[in-house]
XYZ file of C-alpha atoms in Angstrom:
336
model
C 11.531 29.705 23.806
C 14.301 30.421 25.374
C 17.005 28.258 27.302
C 16.331 27.885 30.699
C 20.250 28.245 31.876
C 18.922 27.995 35.539
C 18.036 24.469 34.881
C 20.275 23.222 32.714
C 21.420 19.583 32.942
C 25.050 19.553 33.631
C 24.660 15.591 35.015
C 26.920 14.852 32.332
C 29.180 17.268 32.462
C 30.029 16.752 36.358
C 30.580 13.117 35.627
C 33.022 13.558 32.649
C 34.778 16.313 34.700
C 35.955 13.477 37.077
C 36.696 10.816 34.489
C 39.116 13.457 32.802
C 40.930 14.311 35.614
C 41.836 10.792 36.050
C 42.197 10.204 32.011
C 44.724 13.510 32.254
C 46.489 11.809 35.176
C 46.867 8.202 33.673
C 48.282 10.771 29.861
C 50.645 12.175 32.684
C 51.963 9.049 33.745
C 52.371 7.684 30.320
C 54.387 10.120 28.977
C 56.312 10.043 32.476
C 57.167 6.075 31.549
C 58.287 7.047 27.926
C 61.199 9.447 29.465
C 62.144 6.887 32.100
C 61.422 3.364 29.730
C 65.253 2.552 30.014
C 65.217 2.699 34.314
C 63.025 -0.612 34.357
C 63.111 -4.192 33.217
C 60.799 -4.494 29.658
C 58.844 -6.756 31.667
C 57.989 -4.373 34.266
C 57.025 -1.701 31.705
C 54.788 -3.453 29.328
C 52.748 -4.641 32.898
C 52.371 -0.935 34.102
C 51.997 0.339 30.893
C 49.455 -2.041 30.042
C 47.808 -1.414 33.095
C 47.700 2.221 32.550
C 46.620 1.818 28.993
C 43.690 -0.407 29.851
C 42.431 1.809 32.798
C 42.456 4.652 30.076
C 40.294 2.173 27.851
C 37.611 1.858 30.424
C 37.190 5.714 31.098
C 36.932 6.188 27.411
C 34.176 3.752 27.191
C 32.446 5.335 30.106
C 32.777 8.708 28.755
C 31.397 7.784 25.468
C 27.345 7.679 26.824
C 28.686 10.626 28.698
C 29.530 13.255 25.960
C 26.614 12.222 23.992
C 24.185 13.094 26.742
C 26.181 16.695 27.213
C 26.535 16.848 23.156
C 22.259 17.096 23.310
C 22.890 20.162 26.132
C 25.417 21.967 24.308
C 24.052 22.163 21.215
C 21.042 23.660 22.494
C 23.491 25.974 24.484
C 25.193 26.872 21.045
C 21.912 27.692 19.906
C 20.963 30.076 22.593
C 24.205 31.608 22.261
C 24.045 32.305 18.843
C 20.531 34.058 19.472
C 21.995 36.126 21.630
C 24.987 37.268 19.789
C 22.356 37.892 17.239
C 20.204 40.074 19.497
C 23.174 42.131 20.807
C 24.492 42.588 17.335
C 20.238 43.903 16.633
C 21.045 46.303 19.847
C 23.591 47.847 18.214
C 22.724 48.476 15.231
C 19.420 49.949 16.805
C 21.763 51.969 18.653
C 23.319 53.221 15.730
C 19.630 53.627 13.871
C 18.427 56.144 16.591
C 21.504 58.100 16.885
C 21.540 58.872 13.059
C 17.494 59.799 13.201
C 18.110 62.069 16.017
C 20.820 63.775 13.724
C 18.510 64.268 11.349
C 16.282 66.037 13.493
C 13.144 63.327 13.974
C 13.357 63.921 17.670
C 15.063 66.355 20.781
C 17.842 65.225 22.734
C 15.138 64.264 25.348
C 13.747 61.673 22.516
C 17.177 60.646 22.008
C 18.357 59.817 25.832
C 14.669 57.941 26.113
C 15.070 55.707 23.397
C 18.914 55.061 23.654
C 17.742 53.833 27.773
C 15.397 51.598 26.094
C 18.253 49.909 24.105
C 20.527 50.220 26.567
C 18.156 48.441 29.119
C 17.806 45.050 26.919
C 21.384 45.171 25.893
C 22.030 44.580 29.523
C 19.819 41.948 30.483
C 20.845 39.736 27.043
C 24.345 40.873 28.019
C 24.236 39.501 31.144
C 22.608 36.078 30.041
C 25.232 36.024 27.301
C 28.020 35.935 30.102
C 26.195 33.135 32.009
C 25.765 31.160 28.767
C 29.624 31.415 27.757
C 30.347 30.344 31.337
C 28.160 27.131 31.093
C 29.847 26.818 27.937
C 32.986 26.651 29.018
C 32.204 24.108 31.604
C 31.343 21.866 28.526
C 34.697 22.790 26.944
C 36.767 21.632 30.013
C 35.856 17.849 30.332
C 36.933 17.132 26.321
C 39.584 17.458 24.651
C 37.739 19.196 21.701
C 34.774 20.790 21.033
C 34.020 18.041 18.075
C 33.326 15.361 20.516
C 30.183 17.714 21.910
C 29.190 18.261 18.005
C 28.979 14.757 17.317
C 25.543 12.473 18.051
C 24.772 8.679 18.147
C 23.878 8.532 14.342
C 27.018 10.440 13.600
C 29.536 7.634 15.509
C 27.361 5.209 13.992
C 26.264 5.408 10.401
C 28.762 5.608 7.211
C 28.510 4.270 3.608
C 29.525 0.963 3.236
C 30.808 -0.689 -0.023
C 28.303 -3.340 -1.388
C 29.710 -6.936 -1.151
C 30.717 -8.845 -4.419
C 27.507 -10.361 -5.288
C 25.821 -6.698 -5.887
C 23.717 -6.931 -2.554
C 23.273 -4.292 -0.178
C 25.109 -5.106 3.257
C 24.597 -4.237 6.794
C 27.367 -4.114 9.010
C 26.706 -5.307 12.566
C 28.974 -4.689 15.471
C 29.893 -7.789 17.037
C 31.967 -8.284 20.331
C 35.019 -10.054 19.853
C 37.205 -12.017 22.637
C 40.241 -11.268 21.975
C 40.742 -7.258 21.937
C 40.438 -5.144 24.708
C 36.942 -4.212 26.138
C 35.457 -2.197 23.530
C 36.794 -3.477 20.863
C 34.510 -4.603 17.707
C 34.792 -6.542 14.622
C 32.642 -5.548 11.541
C 30.454 -8.671 10.209
C 28.871 -8.223 6.693
C 25.644 -9.877 6.417
C 24.744 -9.776 2.749
C 21.288 -11.270 1.690
C 21.507 -14.780 0.217
C 21.278 -15.208 -3.551
C 18.526 -17.253 -4.706
C 19.310 -19.862 -6.788
C 18.723 -20.364 -9.982
C 15.942 -22.998 -11.063
C 17.407 -25.635 -13.235
C 16.033 -25.238 -16.901
C 13.092 -27.774 -17.858
C 14.306 -30.546 -20.495
C 12.325 -32.136 -23.193
C 9.579 -34.113 -22.010
C 10.310 -38.065 -22.372
C 8.027 -39.480 -24.488
C 6.934 -42.353 -21.955
C 6.124 -39.771 -19.279
C 2.472 -39.216 -21.806
C -0.062 -41.562 -21.967
C 0.349 -43.982 -24.409
C -2.280 -42.666 -26.677
C -0.593 -39.520 -26.764
C 1.933 -38.298 -29.341
C 5.297 -37.445 -27.552
C 5.516 -33.742 -27.338
C 8.365 -31.257 -26.560
C 6.654 -28.927 -23.312
C 9.574 -26.095 -22.342
C 9.151 -23.928 -19.701
C 9.693 -19.692 -20.242
C 13.692 -18.978 -18.891
C 12.585 -17.292 -15.232
C 13.719 -13.344 -15.267
C 16.695 -12.683 -13.364
C 16.328 -10.853 -10.467
C 17.886 -7.408 -10.895
C 21.375 -6.501 -9.180
C 20.618 -4.218 -6.154
C 23.157 -0.630 -6.489
C 25.121 0.092 -3.481
C 22.809 0.588 -0.309
C 23.346 4.199 0.735
C 22.032 4.256 4.039
C 23.956 0.792 4.874
C 25.528 1.224 8.403
C 28.867 0.684 9.665
C 30.187 0.727 13.007
C 33.467 2.572 13.224
C 35.719 2.824 16.444
C 37.327 5.830 17.321
C 40.933 6.591 17.696
C 43.237 8.907 19.855
C 46.696 10.035 19.473
C 48.890 10.189 22.688
C 52.108 12.193 23.239
C 55.385 10.010 23.712
C 57.650 13.025 24.351
C 57.833 16.369 25.563
C 57.759 17.928 22.374
C 53.940 16.385 21.810
C 52.832 18.302 24.457
C 50.473 15.962 26.878
C 47.219 16.273 25.723
C 45.778 13.223 24.396
C 43.802 13.916 21.043
C 40.647 11.751 20.128
C 39.795 10.893 16.415
C 36.556 11.035 15.254
C 34.183 12.125 12.134
C 35.695 15.321 11.891
C 39.483 15.643 10.502
C 42.384 16.533 12.979
C 44.574 18.893 11.898
C 48.514 18.799 13.425
C 50.820 21.853 13.127
C 52.176 25.436 14.356
C 49.177 27.263 13.958
C 47.230 27.910 17.032
C 43.886 27.070 14.769
C 45.422 23.648 14.816
C 43.924 20.931 17.070
C 47.457 19.922 18.174
C 50.279 22.693 17.795
C 53.384 22.158 17.752
C 56.389 24.701 18.737
C 59.301 22.814 17.240
C 61.138 24.736 14.231
C 60.372 23.332 10.589
C 56.948 22.680 11.290
C 54.295 24.251 8.933
C 51.115 26.022 10.127
C 48.645 22.972 8.879
C 51.638 20.379 8.447
C 49.014 17.227 9.292
C 45.862 16.381 8.809
C 43.953 12.971 10.027
C 40.656 12.113 8.433
C 38.353 9.099 8.934
C 38.338 7.240 5.138
C 36.495 3.474 4.996
C 39.702 2.112 5.454
C 40.248 3.841 8.843
C 42.512 7.074 10.117
C 44.237 8.362 7.223
C 47.173 10.401 7.926
C 48.405 12.959 5.431
C 51.594 15.561 5.072
C 50.071 18.270 3.797
C 53.359 20.386 3.884
C 55.258 17.692 1.510
C 58.076 17.453 3.821
C 60.073 14.266 5.025
C 59.338 14.799 8.570
C 56.041 13.154 9.126
C 57.007 9.426 9.347
C 55.099 5.927 10.862
C 57.205 3.919 12.485
C 60.527 5.427 11.516
C 59.428 5.630 7.848
C 58.770 8.941 5.902
C 55.424 9.216 4.245
C 52.892 11.388 2.200
C 49.789 9.356 2.730
C 48.989 6.267 5.135
C 46.213 4.744 6.793
C 46.938 3.944 10.625
C 46.872 1.197 12.312
C 46.386 0.227 16.125
C 49.944 0.645 17.557
C 51.579 2.974 15.048
C 53.935 5.617 15.902
C 53.339 8.929 14.165
C 56.466 11.702 14.058
C 55.520 14.962 12.607
C 59.734 16.724 13.423
C 60.527 15.731 16.713
C 57.233 15.398 18.359
C 56.466 11.754 18.688
C 52.845 10.182 19.294
C 51.135 7.038 19.716
C 48.308 6.065 17.529
C 45.295 3.981 19.931
C 42.025 2.457 18.309
C 39.249 2.990 21.181
């Protein structure tokens, strides 16, 4: 059944648009603050910076369920666009086939005109519908930093493979709120099945424990069968936090990049998620990907211009608050 483009639920998109406007304003203020850091005392800078960051975190939390809701609708829209693209391609093949059959003398000019008109009518209706679908797609993409934010669902953001604890039992990692970090911060608590105690072996029964007339006997019980050790559970659940890269100078641009399950690329190529224009930057210079240890940054170009907190690196797991430098561009890494 074709998707009804006229009644598509855009409520989440409209709400995200409002949130993104405020987030963009905060990002711009944070960028301006970095440039004017020396104009105020450290206490004032920290107070204002923390206020903006706290509000940014609140907006990010509000946006998460909206992105999941918008993502469901967006995936349906993408499927409809793929169907329309295929229909347009089929119409082009049909037209070519009609013209070829006409050249072979299968029908005259009148038949050619009639058949081409039917294809043109079908193509026109599909083209109009495709244009509307593309306009809707643009509305969705305008409220997120990247399309990947709409392609991630609840299962993607909440499930990853967990390592089994030392005792060999499968582990379930449950997100538990902690008091000290900012709202939305979670720690992972591993809950493992307890190991049943091994019963002590029965020793020789003393003679005095038997009736006087019975001779002393030795009663031995078979040793308990050891329980098989469970292998690592591939379906173990782990909750992880998204991250983001915040531009800290003009060379890094002005867009805050969200980090999730999909690897994020940084480089000079327009196809990169974060495009840098400074000299000495390779087409695809850096990649940041999610690992069990956290977000890992890799210098794909093997250069000395990728640094974390001023130290040149080839590969490093980022920690909340780190400063990532790619040439002259500087980014702040934060966990959400």
